[in-house]
PDB file of C-alpha atoms in Angstrom:
ATOM      1  CA  MET A 281      20.979 -32.514   6.180  1.00 79.00           C
ATOM      2  CA  ALA A 282      19.295 -32.818   9.835  1.00 85.00           C
ATOM      3  CA  LEU A 283      16.641 -30.478  10.694  1.00 87.00           C
ATOM      4  CA  TRP A 284      18.511 -28.766  13.542  1.00 90.00           C
ATOM      5  CA  THR A 285      21.135 -27.847  10.910  1.00 92.00           C
ATOM      6  CA  ARG A 286      18.714 -26.341   8.479  1.00 91.00           C
ATOM      7  CA  TRP A 287      17.027 -24.301  11.425  1.00 93.00           C
ATOM      8  CA  LEU A 288      20.209 -23.091  12.578  1.00 95.00           C
ATOM      9  CA  ILE A 289      21.287 -21.841   8.936  1.00 94.00           C
ATOM     10  CA  THR A 290      17.764 -20.376   8.497  1.00 94.00           C
ATOM     11  CA  LEU A 291      17.784 -18.445  11.829  1.00 95.00           C
ATOM     12  CA  GLY A 292      21.362 -17.165  11.115  1.00 96.00           C
ATOM     13  CA  ALA A 293      19.872 -16.034   7.512  1.00 95.00           C
ATOM     14  CA  MET A 294      16.864 -14.465   9.348  1.00 95.00           C
ATOM     15  CA  LEU A 295      19.115 -12.480  11.689  1.00 94.00           C
ATOM     16  CA  LEU A 296      21.686 -11.427   9.090  1.00 95.00           C
ATOM     17  CA  ALA A 297      18.697 -10.214   6.647  1.00 95.00           C
ATOM     18  CA  SER A 298      17.243  -8.262   9.566  1.00 94.00           C
ATOM     19  CA  ILE A 299      20.554  -6.596  10.394  1.00 94.00           C
ATOM     20  CA  LEU A 300      21.402  -5.750   7.028  1.00 95.00           C
ATOM     21  CA  ALA A 301      17.748  -4.166   6.596  1.00 94.00           C
ATOM     22  CA  GLY A 302      18.344  -2.124   9.712  1.00 93.00           C
ATOM     23  CA  LEU A 303      21.694  -0.708   8.639  1.00 95.00           C
ATOM     24  CA  LEU A 304      20.216   0.102   5.427  1.00 95.00           C
ATOM     25  CA  TRP A 305      17.063   1.764   6.853  1.00 94.00           C
ATOM     26  CA  ASN A 306      19.613   3.674   9.451  1.00 95.00           C
ATOM     27  CA  TRP A 307      21.828   4.875   6.268  1.00 96.00           C
ATOM     28  CA  LEU A 308      18.783   6.112   4.244  1.00 96.00           C
ATOM     29  CA  PHE A 309      16.353   7.504   7.021  1.00 96.00           C
ATOM     30  CA  ASN A 310      18.977   8.082   9.691  1.00 95.00           C
ATOM     31  CA  ALA A 311      16.180   6.687  12.178  1.00 93.00           C
ATOM     32  CA  ASP A 312      15.687   3.160  13.698  1.00 92.00           C
ATOM     33  CA  ILE A 313      13.874   0.425  11.712  1.00 90.00           C
ATOM     34  CA  PRO A 314      10.513  -0.304  13.014  1.00 91.00           C
ATOM     35  CA  SER A 315      10.713  -3.853  14.605  1.00 90.00           C
ATOM     36  CA  TYR A 316       7.681  -5.250  12.443  1.00 92.00           C
ATOM     37  CA  VAL A 317       9.749  -4.279   9.422  1.00 92.00           C
ATOM     38  CA  SER A 318      12.574  -5.891  10.573  1.00 90.00           C
ATOM     39  CA  GLY A 319      10.615  -8.963  11.300  1.00 91.00           C
ATOM     40  CA  LEU A 320       9.006  -8.919   7.870  1.00 94.00           C
ATOM     41  CA  VAL A 321      12.427  -8.664   6.223  1.00 94.00           C
ATOM     42  CA  GLY A 322      13.604 -11.711   8.377  1.00 94.00           C
ATOM     43  CA  GLY A 323      10.646 -13.774   7.731  1.00 94.00           C
ATOM     44  CA  ALA A 324      10.766 -13.119   4.046  1.00 95.00           C
ATOM     45  CA  ALA A 325      14.380 -14.189   3.776  1.00 95.00           C
ATOM     46  CA  ALA A 326      13.580 -17.149   5.869  1.00 94.00           C
ATOM     47  CA  VAL A 327      11.276 -19.015   3.260  1.00 94.00           C
ATOM     48  CA  PRO A 328      13.566 -19.031   0.422  1.00 95.00           C
ATOM     49  CA  VAL A 329      16.729 -20.254   2.640  1.00 95.00           C
ATOM     50  CA  TRP A 330      14.385 -22.989   4.210  1.00 92.00           C
ATOM     51  CA  GLU A 331      13.315 -24.395   0.620  1.00 92.00           C
ATOM     52  CA  MET A 332      16.649 -23.997  -0.851  1.00 93.00           C
ATOM     53  CA  LEU A 333      18.042 -26.199   2.290  1.00 91.00           C
ATOM     54  CA  ARG A 334      15.205 -28.585   2.044  1.00 88.00           C
ATOM     55  CA  ARG A 335      16.023 -29.378  -1.759  1.00 89.00           C
ATOM     56  CA  ILE A 336      19.753 -29.467  -1.364  1.00 90.00           C
ATOM     57  CA  GLY A 337      19.281 -31.739   1.951  1.00 81.00           C
ATOM     58  CA  GLY A 338      17.420 -34.394   0.012  1.00 66.00           C
ATOM     59  CA  THR A 339      14.549 -34.991   2.551  1.00 60.00           C
ATOM     60  CA  PRO A 340      11.271 -35.808   1.234  1.00 59.00           C
ATOM     61  CA  THR A 341       8.284 -33.509   1.815  1.00 59.00           C
ATOM     62  CA  PRO A 342       5.602 -35.046   4.184  1.00 59.00           C
TER      63      PRO A 342
END
């Protein structure tokens, strides 16, 4: 799998996780989510997605 494809899928997963976290936070607390929490959720979602794509893509690790 090409690097740009993995990057695009990972970016989409980050955005989706951040949006879902924001909706859940708004539903629970009736307030906007702090940006650092949204970034933390997106970053935490990116790591396992990137690793999964690396494993199924068959590219060797340096």
